[in-house]
Amino acid sequence: MAFTIGELGKATGTKVETIRYYERIGLLAKPERTSGNYRSYGKAELGRLSFIRRARDLGFPLDQVRALLSLSDDRTRDCATVDALARDHLAEVERKIVDLTALRSELSALLDSCEGGTVGDCRIIEALAPPATSGETL
Amino acid sequence: MAFTIGELGKATGTKVETIRYYERIGLLAKPERTSGNYRSYGKAELGRLSFIRRARDLGFPLDQVRALLSLSDDRTRDCATVDALARDHLAEVERKIVDLTALRSELSALLDSCEGGTVGDCRIIEALAPPATSGETL
DNA sequence: CTTGACCCTGTAGTTCCTACAGGGTGCATA
DNA sequence: TATGCACCCTGTAGGAACTACAGGGTCAAG
Ligand SMILES: [Zn+2]
Ligand SMILES: [Zn+2]
Ligand SMILES: [Zn+2]
Ligand SMILES: [Zn+2]
């Protein structure tokens, strides 16, 4: 029924240092200690850390995880805030996908255009170098 | 013909602090100084900083930018190394797109499944909470 | 001559961990 | 009992790529 920090880590896929870090920043409460000053965790902490990890896996940053945790405490409240948080995060993920997709096109166009040869002829370098105002070496 | 740091920043879309940062980490050489100890830049620095910025905009991390810069110096060399760098980076971008796309599906499925109501019924919270081993509040 | 925009240095903060260094603790084994 | 060894403790620093002060100088205009 009681875990050491290492066991809690194994159970949740979290490194020991990360758990201590979460404690330091107040995301996890300070747990009880054994006589030998080891942290001692129970089911409640396991649940809380699992929650945190799943939210992190979904890409929520820690401050949003914090918000989700405190929202989830009051089960009678309207879930609109939770949903808004998730919607915001989804929008952010979508923005990143758009950005990266544009990047991918640029990069692959660059790669397609390079035909090998010397750096002097490489289209990738050429694309990076500033527009030739007059013909001299960088 | 000579720019202040602010002018160089405006010309390249770079914050002044970022330029000083690049200098500190050796990505830009220490420029000349005016009598009043202001940094003074010329065309060459403008070109180099533009190169850096474009590479950054394409998502290359600074150490790869550094590598690209030093590769671009020797224009007679084979461009295979440049191309390999770009290919690696493209692969990385593609990995991120895959990850984010999976994330997007998960998030939007979650959002679709929530029908409003209280936090107690919210599917988003439910999906984050650990599998109910017995029915108690977190 | 004063105001304001700009510049200088140096340091600390951001995000989310991760990695030591320099110690204790707990359990098995020889 | 001594000795490993795996694990735990605290506290601090690093890493990526900036960003933001604080506490000053400099320069051009009015
Ligand atoms: Zn987000
Ligand atoms: Zn090439
Ligand atoms: Zn990359
Ligand atoms: Zn909901």
mmCIF file of C-alpha atoms (C1' of nucleotides) and ligand atoms in Angstrom:
data_model
loop_
_atom_site.group_PDB
_atom_site.id
_atom_site.type_symbol
_atom_site.label_atom_id
_atom_site.label_comp_id
_atom_site.label_asym_id
_atom_site.label_seq_id
_atom_site.Cartn_x
_atom_site.Cartn_y
_atom_site.Cartn_z
ATOM 1 C CA MET A 1 0.000 0.000 0.000
ATOM 2 C CA ALA A 2 2.955 2.360 0.431
ATOM 3 C CA PHE A 3 5.413 3.083 -2.373
ATOM 4 C CA THR A 4 8.870 4.465 -2.427
ATOM 5 C CA ILE A 5 9.585 7.195 -4.930
ATOM 6 C CA GLY A 6 11.191 4.671 -7.255
ATOM 7 C CA GLU A 7 8.145 2.431 -7.206
ATOM 8 C CA LEU A 8 5.862 5.378 -7.858
ATOM 9 C CA GLY A 9 8.089 6.308 -10.747
ATOM 10 C CA LYS A 10 7.928 2.859 -12.219
ATOM 11 C CA ALA A 11 4.152 2.715 -11.815
ATOM 12 C CA THR A 12 3.648 5.987 -13.667
ATOM 13 C CA GLY A 13 6.549 6.023 -16.081
ATOM 14 C CA THR A 14 8.124 9.009 -14.361
ATOM 15 C CA LYS A 15 11.743 9.508 -13.401
ATOM 16 C CA VAL A 16 12.490 9.938 -9.748
ATOM 17 C CA GLU A 17 14.011 13.353 -10.344
ATOM 18 C CA THR A 18 10.865 14.448 -12.120
ATOM 19 C CA ILE A 19 8.706 13.447 -9.181
ATOM 20 C CA ARG A 20 10.916 15.426 -6.830
ATOM 21 C CA TYR A 21 10.721 18.307 -9.265
ATOM 22 C CA TYR A 22 6.921 18.182 -9.275
ATOM 23 C CA GLU A 23 7.015 18.269 -5.511
ATOM 24 C CA ARG A 24 9.365 21.230 -5.529
ATOM 25 C CA ILE A 25 7.087 23.272 -7.755
ATOM 26 C CA GLY A 26 4.040 22.335 -5.699
ATOM 27 C CA LEU A 27 2.336 20.116 -8.241
ATOM 28 C CA LEU A 28 2.564 17.218 -5.828
ATOM 29 C CA ALA A 29 2.141 17.699 -2.093
ATOM 30 C CA LYS A 30 5.000 16.818 0.241
ATOM 31 C CA PRO A 31 4.474 13.181 1.068
ATOM 32 C CA GLU A 32 4.937 11.464 4.390
ATOM 33 C CA ARG A 33 8.361 10.183 5.288
ATOM 34 C CA THR A 34 9.546 6.887 6.673
ATOM 35 C CA SER A 35 11.783 6.680 9.715
ATOM 36 C CA GLY A 36 14.726 6.696 7.366
ATOM 37 C CA ASN A 37 13.476 9.921 5.732
ATOM 38 C CA TYR A 38 12.325 8.203 2.554
ATOM 39 C CA ARG A 39 9.258 9.613 0.821
ATOM 40 C CA SER A 40 6.245 7.346 1.214
ATOM 41 C CA TYR A 41 3.351 7.458 -1.252
ATOM 42 C CA GLY A 42 -0.110 5.928 -1.327
ATOM 43 C CA LYS A 43 -2.912 5.406 -3.826
ATOM 44 C CA ALA A 44 -3.970 9.034 -3.816
ATOM 45 C CA GLU A 45 -0.568 10.238 -4.940
ATOM 46 C CA LEU A 46 -0.415 7.526 -7.548
ATOM 47 C CA GLY A 47 -3.709 8.790 -8.934
ATOM 48 C CA ARG A 48 -2.615 12.366 -8.934
ATOM 49 C CA LEU A 49 0.678 11.654 -10.642
ATOM 50 C CA SER A 50 -1.040 9.492 -13.259
ATOM 51 C CA PHE A 51 -3.361 12.373 -14.008
ATOM 52 C CA ILE A 52 -0.429 14.719 -14.409
ATOM 53 C CA ARG A 53 1.404 12.342 -16.700
ATOM 54 C CA ARG A 54 -1.553 11.763 -18.964
ATOM 55 C CA ALA A 55 -2.151 15.449 -19.291
ATOM 56 C CA ARG A 56 1.539 15.947 -20.086
ATOM 57 C CA ASP A 57 1.404 13.181 -22.661
ATOM 58 C CA LEU A 58 -1.421 15.070 -24.290
ATOM 59 C CA GLY A 59 0.909 18.028 -24.447
ATOM 60 C CA PHE A 60 -0.656 20.229 -21.795
ATOM 61 C CA PRO A 61 1.964 22.492 -20.234
ATOM 62 C CA LEU A 62 2.372 22.309 -16.491
ATOM 63 C CA ASP A 63 0.382 25.398 -15.675
ATOM 64 C CA GLN A 64 -2.568 24.016 -17.598
ATOM 65 C CA VAL A 65 -2.119 20.704 -15.837
ATOM 66 C CA ARG A 66 -2.276 22.594 -12.589
ATOM 67 C CA ALA A 67 -5.491 24.254 -13.729
ATOM 68 C CA LEU A 68 -6.993 20.936 -14.793
ATOM 69 C CA LEU A 69 -6.141 19.415 -11.450
ATOM 70 C CA SER A 70 -7.812 22.140 -9.505
ATOM 71 C CA LEU A 71 -10.826 22.107 -11.794
ATOM 72 C CA SER A 72 -11.173 18.375 -11.370
ATOM 73 C CA ASP A 73 -11.394 18.820 -7.616
ATOM 74 C CA ASP A 74 -14.842 20.353 -7.718
ATOM 75 C CA ARG A 75 -16.906 17.728 -9.499
ATOM 76 C CA THR A 76 -20.160 19.667 -9.271
ATOM 77 C CA ARG A 77 -18.944 22.650 -11.200
ATOM 78 C CA ASP A 78 -19.663 23.297 -14.855
ATOM 79 C CA CYS A 79 -17.067 21.667 -17.081
ATOM 80 C CA ALA A 80 -16.988 24.557 -19.553
ATOM 81 C CA THR A 81 -13.646 25.760 -18.231
ATOM 82 C CA VAL A 82 -12.098 22.358 -18.675
ATOM 83 C CA ASP A 83 -13.409 22.131 -22.203
ATOM 84 C CA ALA A 84 -12.150 25.611 -23.030
ATOM 85 C CA LEU A 85 -8.699 24.686 -21.820
ATOM 86 C CA ALA A 86 -8.697 21.611 -23.993
ATOM 87 C CA ARG A 87 -9.998 23.554 -26.966
ATOM 88 C CA ASP A 88 -7.268 26.167 -26.559
ATOM 89 C CA HIS A 89 -4.674 23.500 -26.416
ATOM 90 C CA LEU A 90 -6.077 21.790 -29.475
ATOM 91 C CA ALA A 91 -5.921 25.084 -31.339
ATOM 92 C CA GLU A 92 -2.299 25.451 -30.331
ATOM 93 C CA VAL A 93 -1.481 21.957 -31.525
ATOM 94 C CA GLU A 94 -3.174 22.732 -34.818
ATOM 95 C CA ARG A 95 -1.159 25.900 -35.235
ATOM 96 C CA LYS A 96 2.020 23.941 -34.687
ATOM 97 C CA ILE A 97 0.990 21.364 -37.250
ATOM 98 C CA VAL A 98 0.354 24.103 -39.803
ATOM 99 C CA ASP A 99 3.735 25.685 -39.104
ATOM 100 C CA LEU A 100 5.590 22.419 -39.319
ATOM 101 C CA THR A 101 3.819 21.426 -42.487
ATOM 102 C CA ALA A 102 4.895 24.652 -44.140
ATOM 103 C CA LEU A 103 8.407 23.994 -42.924
ATOM 104 C CA ARG A 104 8.345 20.516 -44.348
ATOM 105 C CA SER A 105 7.387 21.797 -47.794
ATOM 106 C CA GLU A 106 10.152 24.343 -47.752
ATOM 107 C CA LEU A 107 12.735 21.859 -46.654
ATOM 108 C CA SER A 108 11.751 19.193 -49.083
ATOM 109 C CA ALA A 109 11.611 21.672 -51.952
ATOM 110 C CA LEU A 110 15.113 22.717 -50.996
ATOM 111 C CA LEU A 111 16.302 19.139 -50.909
ATOM 112 C CA ASP A 112 14.707 18.369 -54.248
ATOM 113 C CA SER A 113 16.364 21.327 -55.878
ATOM 114 C CA CYS A 114 19.880 20.362 -54.828
ATOM 115 C CA GLU A 115 21.592 18.262 -57.461
ATOM 116 C CA GLY A 116 24.786 17.504 -55.598
ATOM 117 C CA GLY A 117 28.115 19.019 -56.473
ATOM 118 C CA THR A 118 29.976 21.598 -54.481
ATOM 119 C CA VAL A 119 28.784 23.840 -51.709
ATOM 120 C CA GLY A 120 29.158 26.721 -54.134
ATOM 121 C CA ASP A 121 26.344 25.265 -56.238
ATOM 122 C CA CYS A 122 24.220 23.882 -53.405
ATOM 123 C CA ARG A 123 20.707 25.266 -53.520
ATOM 124 C CA ILE A 124 20.289 24.825 -49.808
ATOM 125 C CA ILE A 125 23.153 27.149 -48.997
ATOM 126 C CA GLU A 126 21.986 29.465 -51.703
ATOM 127 C CA ALA A 127 18.531 29.629 -50.174
ATOM 128 C CA LEU A 128 19.992 30.521 -46.821
ATOM 129 C CA ALA A 129 22.478 33.081 -48.028
ATOM 130 C CA PRO A 130 21.199 36.643 -48.339
ATOM 131 C CA PRO A 131 20.048 37.876 -51.745
ATOM 132 C CA ALA A 132 23.206 38.660 -53.725
ATOM 133 C CA THR A 133 23.414 42.458 -53.714
ATOM 134 C CA SER A 134 26.741 42.284 -55.425
ATOM 135 C CA GLY A 135 28.749 39.216 -56.227
ATOM 136 C CA GLU A 136 31.080 38.637 -53.342
ATOM 137 C CA THR A 137 31.746 35.874 -50.878
ATOM 138 C CA LEU A 138 29.671 36.322 -47.737
ATOM 139 C CA MET B 1 27.359 51.580 -44.529
ATOM 140 C CA ALA B 2 27.658 51.068 -40.765
ATOM 141 C CA PHE B 3 24.736 49.935 -38.646
ATOM 142 C CA THR B 4 24.064 50.119 -34.966
ATOM 143 C CA ILE B 5 22.822 46.988 -33.313
ATOM 144 C CA GLY B 6 19.270 48.282 -33.418
ATOM 145 C CA GLU B 7 19.446 48.909 -37.146
ATOM 146 C CA LEU B 8 20.885 45.475 -37.736
ATOM 147 C CA GLY B 9 18.071 44.047 -35.676
ATOM 148 C CA LYS B 10 15.451 45.856 -37.678
ATOM 149 C CA ALA B 11 17.054 44.802 -40.954
ATOM 150 C CA THR B 12 17.009 41.130 -39.999
ATOM 151 C CA GLY B 13 13.996 40.908 -37.739
ATOM 152 C CA THR B 14 16.136 40.085 -34.739
ATOM 153 C CA LYS B 15 15.895 41.505 -31.241
ATOM 154 C CA VAL B 16 18.886 43.399 -29.977
ATOM 155 C CA GLU B 17 19.282 41.019 -27.073
ATOM 156 C CA THR B 18 19.305 38.099 -29.448
ATOM 157 C CA ILE B 19 22.129 39.626 -31.465
ATOM 158 C CA ARG B 20 24.158 40.146 -28.316
ATOM 159 C CA TYR B 21 23.338 36.592 -27.345
ATOM 160 C CA TYR B 22 24.615 35.277 -30.680
ATOM 161 C CA GLU B 23 27.789 37.223 -30.131
ATOM 162 C CA ARG B 24 28.176 35.820 -26.639
ATOM 163 C CA ILE B 25 27.931 32.236 -27.858
ATOM 164 C CA GLY B 26 30.326 32.890 -30.718
ATOM 165 C CA LEU B 27 27.847 32.637 -33.564
ATOM 166 C CA LEU B 28 28.628 36.210 -34.529
ATOM 167 C CA ALA B 29 32.118 37.647 -34.235
ATOM 168 C CA LYS B 30 32.740 40.598 -31.948
ATOM 169 C CA PRO B 31 32.125 43.646 -34.094
ATOM 170 C CA GLU B 32 34.045 46.878 -34.152
ATOM 171 C CA ARG B 33 33.104 49.604 -31.730
ATOM 172 C CA THR B 34 32.514 53.289 -32.177
ATOM 173 C CA SER B 35 34.220 55.887 -30.010
ATOM 174 C CA GLY B 36 31.200 55.704 -27.719
ATOM 175 C CA ASN B 37 31.597 51.927 -27.398
ATOM 176 C CA TYR B 38 28.613 51.131 -29.598
ATOM 177 C CA ARG B 39 28.787 48.014 -31.754
ATOM 178 C CA SER B 40 29.231 48.844 -35.413
ATOM 179 C CA TYR B 41 28.200 46.420 -38.140
ATOM 180 C CA GLY B 42 28.682 46.275 -41.886
ATOM 181 C CA LYS B 43 27.339 44.338 -44.862
ATOM 182 C CA ALA B 44 29.205 41.157 -43.967
ATOM 183 C CA GLU B 45 27.566 40.906 -40.565
ATOM 184 C CA LEU B 46 24.199 41.674 -42.074
ATOM 185 C CA GLY B 47 24.681 38.757 -44.444
ATOM 186 C CA ARG B 48 25.778 36.406 -41.735
ATOM 187 C CA LEU B 49 22.924 37.281 -39.456
ATOM 188 C CA SER B 50 20.420 36.933 -42.280
ATOM 189 C CA PHE B 51 21.765 33.476 -42.954
ATOM 190 C CA ILE B 52 21.383 32.545 -39.316
ATOM 191 C CA ARG B 53 17.855 33.856 -39.154
ATOM 192 C CA ARG B 54 16.708 32.010 -42.235
ATOM 193 C CA ALA B 55 18.151 28.802 -40.978
ATOM 194 C CA ARG B 56 16.434 29.370 -37.630
ATOM 195 C CA ASP B 57 13.168 30.123 -39.390
ATOM 196 C CA LEU B 58 13.519 26.784 -41.100
ATOM 197 C CA GLY B 59 13.789 25.290 -37.639
ATOM 198 C CA PHE B 60 17.479 24.382 -37.624
ATOM 199 C CA PRO B 61 18.830 24.428 -34.070
ATOM 200 C CA LEU B 62 21.786 26.669 -33.385
ATOM 201 C CA ASP B 63 24.405 23.966 -33.503
ATOM 202 C CA GLN B 64 23.209 22.936 -36.951
ATOM 203 C CA VAL B 65 23.201 26.571 -37.987
ATOM 204 C CA ARG B 66 26.778 26.736 -36.843
ATOM 205 C CA ALA B 67 27.585 23.682 -38.916
ATOM 206 C CA LEU B 68 25.843 25.130 -41.977
ATOM 207 C CA LEU B 69 27.763 28.352 -41.600
ATOM 208 C CA SER B 70 31.091 26.644 -41.463
ATOM 209 C CA LEU B 71 30.175 24.355 -44.360
ATOM 210 C CA SER B 72 29.137 27.323 -46.445
ATOM 211 C CA ASP B 73 32.558 28.845 -45.997
ATOM 212 C CA ASP B 74 34.298 26.332 -48.211
ATOM 213 C CA ARG B 75 32.441 26.665 -51.481
ATOM 214 C CA THR B 76 34.525 24.076 -53.322
ATOM 215 C CA ARG B 77 33.679 21.253 -51.004
ATOM 216 C CA ASP B 78 31.086 18.566 -51.727
ATOM 217 C CA CYS B 79 27.654 19.612 -50.540
ATOM 218 C CA ALA B 80 26.704 16.137 -49.345
ATOM 219 C CA THR B 81 27.151 17.137 -45.706
ATOM 220 C CA VAL B 82 24.862 20.113 -46.113
ATOM 221 C CA ASP B 83 22.235 17.978 -47.751
ATOM 222 C CA ALA B 84 22.489 15.325 -45.054
ATOM 223 C CA LEU B 85 21.940 17.962 -42.392
ATOM 224 C CA ALA B 86 18.867 19.201 -44.166
ATOM 225 C CA ARG B 87 17.565 15.678 -44.660
ATOM 226 C CA ASP B 88 18.005 14.881 -40.979
ATOM 227 C CA HIS B 89 16.182 17.992 -40.048
ATOM 228 C CA LEU B 90 13.373 17.226 -42.458
ATOM 229 C CA ALA B 91 13.011 13.796 -40.890
ATOM 230 C CA GLU B 92 12.792 15.384 -37.491
ATOM 231 C CA VAL B 93 10.121 17.800 -38.643
ATOM 232 C CA GLU B 94 8.185 14.900 -40.083
ATOM 233 C CA ARG B 95 8.378 13.020 -36.809
ATOM 234 C CA LYS B 96 7.006 16.021 -34.985
ATOM 235 C CA ILE B 97 4.149 16.332 -37.442
ATOM 236 C CA VAL B 98 3.232 12.697 -36.890
ATOM 237 C CA ASP B 99 3.304 13.125 -33.122
ATOM 238 C CA LEU B 100 1.244 16.275 -33.169
ATOM 239 C CA THR B 101 -1.270 14.771 -35.548
ATOM 240 C CA ALA B 102 -1.825 11.864 -33.190
ATOM 241 C CA LEU B 103 -2.217 14.345 -30.367
ATOM 242 C CA ARG B 104 -4.739 16.301 -32.335
ATOM 243 C CA SER B 105 -6.890 13.237 -32.893
ATOM 244 C CA GLU B 106 -6.835 12.373 -29.230
ATOM 245 C CA LEU B 107 -7.717 15.866 -28.161
ATOM 246 C CA SER B 108 -10.471 16.344 -30.639
ATOM 247 C CA ALA B 109 -11.978 12.946 -29.829
ATOM 248 C CA LEU B 110 -11.960 14.005 -26.190
ATOM 249 C CA LEU B 111 -13.633 17.286 -26.996
ATOM 250 C CA ASP B 112 -16.248 15.603 -29.129
ATOM 251 C CA SER B 113 -17.109 13.174 -26.391
ATOM 252 C CA CYS B 114 -17.787 15.828 -23.773
ATOM 253 C CA GLU B 115 -21.416 16.855 -23.747
ATOM 254 C CA GLY B 116 -21.200 19.635 -21.201
ATOM 255 C CA GLY B 117 -22.546 19.403 -17.694
ATOM 256 C CA THR B 118 -20.519 19.134 -14.537
ATOM 257 C CA VAL B 119 -16.876 18.307 -14.087
ATOM 258 C CA GLY B 120 -18.039 15.031 -12.563
ATOM 259 C CA ASP B 121 -19.397 13.976 -15.952
ATOM 260 C CA CYS B 122 -16.747 15.582 -18.125
ATOM 261 C CA ARG B 123 -15.114 13.044 -20.410
ATOM 262 C CA ILE B 124 -11.943 15.052 -20.556
ATOM 263 C CA ILE B 125 -11.375 14.825 -16.833
ATOM 264 C CA GLU B 126 -12.445 11.225 -16.946
ATOM 265 C CA ALA B 127 -9.863 10.460 -19.602
ATOM 266 C CA LEU B 128 -7.151 12.025 -17.502
ATOM 267 C CA ALA B 129 -8.134 10.461 -14.206
ATOM 268 C CA PRO B 130 -6.611 7.068 -13.454
ATOM 269 C CA PRO B 131 -8.688 3.967 -14.174
ATOM 270 C CA ALA B 132 -11.193 3.703 -11.321
ATOM 271 C CA THR B 133 -9.877 0.891 -9.142
ATOM 272 C CA SER B 134 -12.569 1.557 -6.629
ATOM 273 C CA GLY B 135 -15.063 4.383 -6.669
ATOM 274 C CA GLU B 136 -13.540 7.153 -4.685
ATOM 275 C CA THR B 137 -12.626 10.759 -5.307
ATOM 276 C CA LEU B 138 -9.073 11.092 -6.514
ATOM 277 C "C1'" DC C 1 20.441 71.767 -20.875
ATOM 278 C "C1'" DT C 2 17.240 68.473 -20.592
ATOM 279 C "C1'" DT C 3 14.557 64.855 -22.508
ATOM 280 C "C1'" DG C 4 14.109 60.639 -24.794
ATOM 281 C "C1'" DA C 5 15.613 56.996 -27.578
ATOM 282 C "C1'" DC C 6 19.040 54.262 -27.979
ATOM 283 C "C1'" DC C 7 23.297 51.718 -26.363
ATOM 284 C "C1'" DC C 8 26.390 49.204 -22.695
ATOM 285 C "C1'" DT C 9 27.426 45.182 -19.153
ATOM 286 C "C1'" DG C 10 26.087 41.572 -16.327
ATOM 287 C "C1'" DT C 11 22.890 38.644 -14.377
ATOM 288 C "C1'" DA C 12 18.693 36.127 -13.717
ATOM 289 C "C1'" DG C 13 14.447 34.243 -15.463
ATOM 290 C "C1'" DT C 14 11.655 31.257 -18.775
ATOM 291 C "C1'" DT C 15 10.048 25.682 -19.571
ATOM 292 C "C1'" DC C 16 10.500 21.118 -18.105
ATOM 293 C "C1'" DC C 17 13.047 18.543 -16.729
ATOM 294 C "C1'" DT C 18 17.960 15.999 -16.190
ATOM 295 C "C1'" DA C 19 22.364 15.215 -14.131
ATOM 296 C "C1'" DC C 20 25.582 15.351 -10.881
ATOM 297 C "C1'" DA C 21 28.071 15.598 -6.093
ATOM 298 C "C1'" DG C 22 28.383 14.124 -1.775
ATOM 299 C "C1'" DG C 23 26.269 12.052 1.257
ATOM 300 C "C1'" DG C 24 22.518 8.321 4.073
ATOM 301 C "C1'" DT C 25 19.484 3.785 4.248
ATOM 302 C "C1'" DG C 26 18.101 -0.933 3.730
ATOM 303 C "C1'" DC C 27 18.629 -5.496 2.541
ATOM 304 C "C1'" DA C 28 21.175 -9.608 1.047
ATOM 305 C "C1'" DT C 29 25.178 -12.173 1.309
ATOM 306 C "C1'" DA C 30 29.853 -14.086 2.622
ATOM 307 C "C1'" DT D 1 29.705 -8.656 11.305
ATOM 308 C "C1'" DA D 2 31.329 -6.583 7.459
ATOM 309 C "C1'" DT D 3 30.588 -5.445 2.884
ATOM 310 C "C1'" DG D 4 28.386 -4.721 -1.064
ATOM 311 C "C1'" DC D 5 24.897 -2.756 -3.822
ATOM 312 C "C1'" DA D 6 20.661 -0.589 -5.053
ATOM 313 C "C1'" DC D 7 18.156 2.770 -3.673
ATOM 314 C "C1'" DC D 8 17.139 7.190 -1.201
ATOM 315 C "C1'" DC D 9 18.312 12.185 0.454
ATOM 316 C "C1'" DT D 10 19.521 17.451 -0.379
ATOM 317 C "C1'" DG D 11 21.119 21.059 -3.111
ATOM 318 C "C1'" DT D 12 22.800 22.894 -7.154
ATOM 319 C "C1'" DA D 13 23.891 23.403 -12.035
ATOM 320 C "C1'" DG D 14 23.015 22.582 -16.852
ATOM 321 C "C1'" DG D 15 20.568 22.654 -21.336
ATOM 322 C "C1'" DA D 16 17.916 25.432 -25.719
ATOM 323 C "C1'" DA D 17 17.275 29.687 -27.244
ATOM 324 C "C1'" DC D 18 16.315 33.320 -25.940
ATOM 325 C "C1'" DT D 19 14.106 37.371 -22.916
ATOM 326 C "C1'" DA D 20 14.036 40.691 -19.337
ATOM 327 C "C1'" DC D 21 15.705 43.479 -16.125
ATOM 328 C "C1'" DA D 22 18.922 46.743 -13.334
ATOM 329 C "C1'" DG D 23 21.835 50.281 -13.304
ATOM 330 C "C1'" DG D 24 24.201 52.664 -15.832
ATOM 331 C "C1'" DG D 25 26.381 55.558 -20.529
ATOM 332 C "C1'" DT D 26 25.694 58.160 -25.358
ATOM 333 C "C1'" DC D 27 23.686 60.912 -28.788
ATOM 334 C "C1'" DA D 28 20.671 63.982 -31.345
ATOM 335 C "C1'" DA D 29 16.895 67.202 -31.057
ATOM 336 C "C1'" DG D 30 14.488 70.969 -29.131
HETATM 337 ZN ZN ZN E 1 -1.262 23.920 -25.100
HETATM 338 ZN ZN ZN E 2 23.434 20.558 -51.940
HETATM 339 ZN ZN ZN E 3 16.344 19.615 -36.739
HETATM 340 ZN ZN ZN E 4 -16.466 18.536 -20.348
#
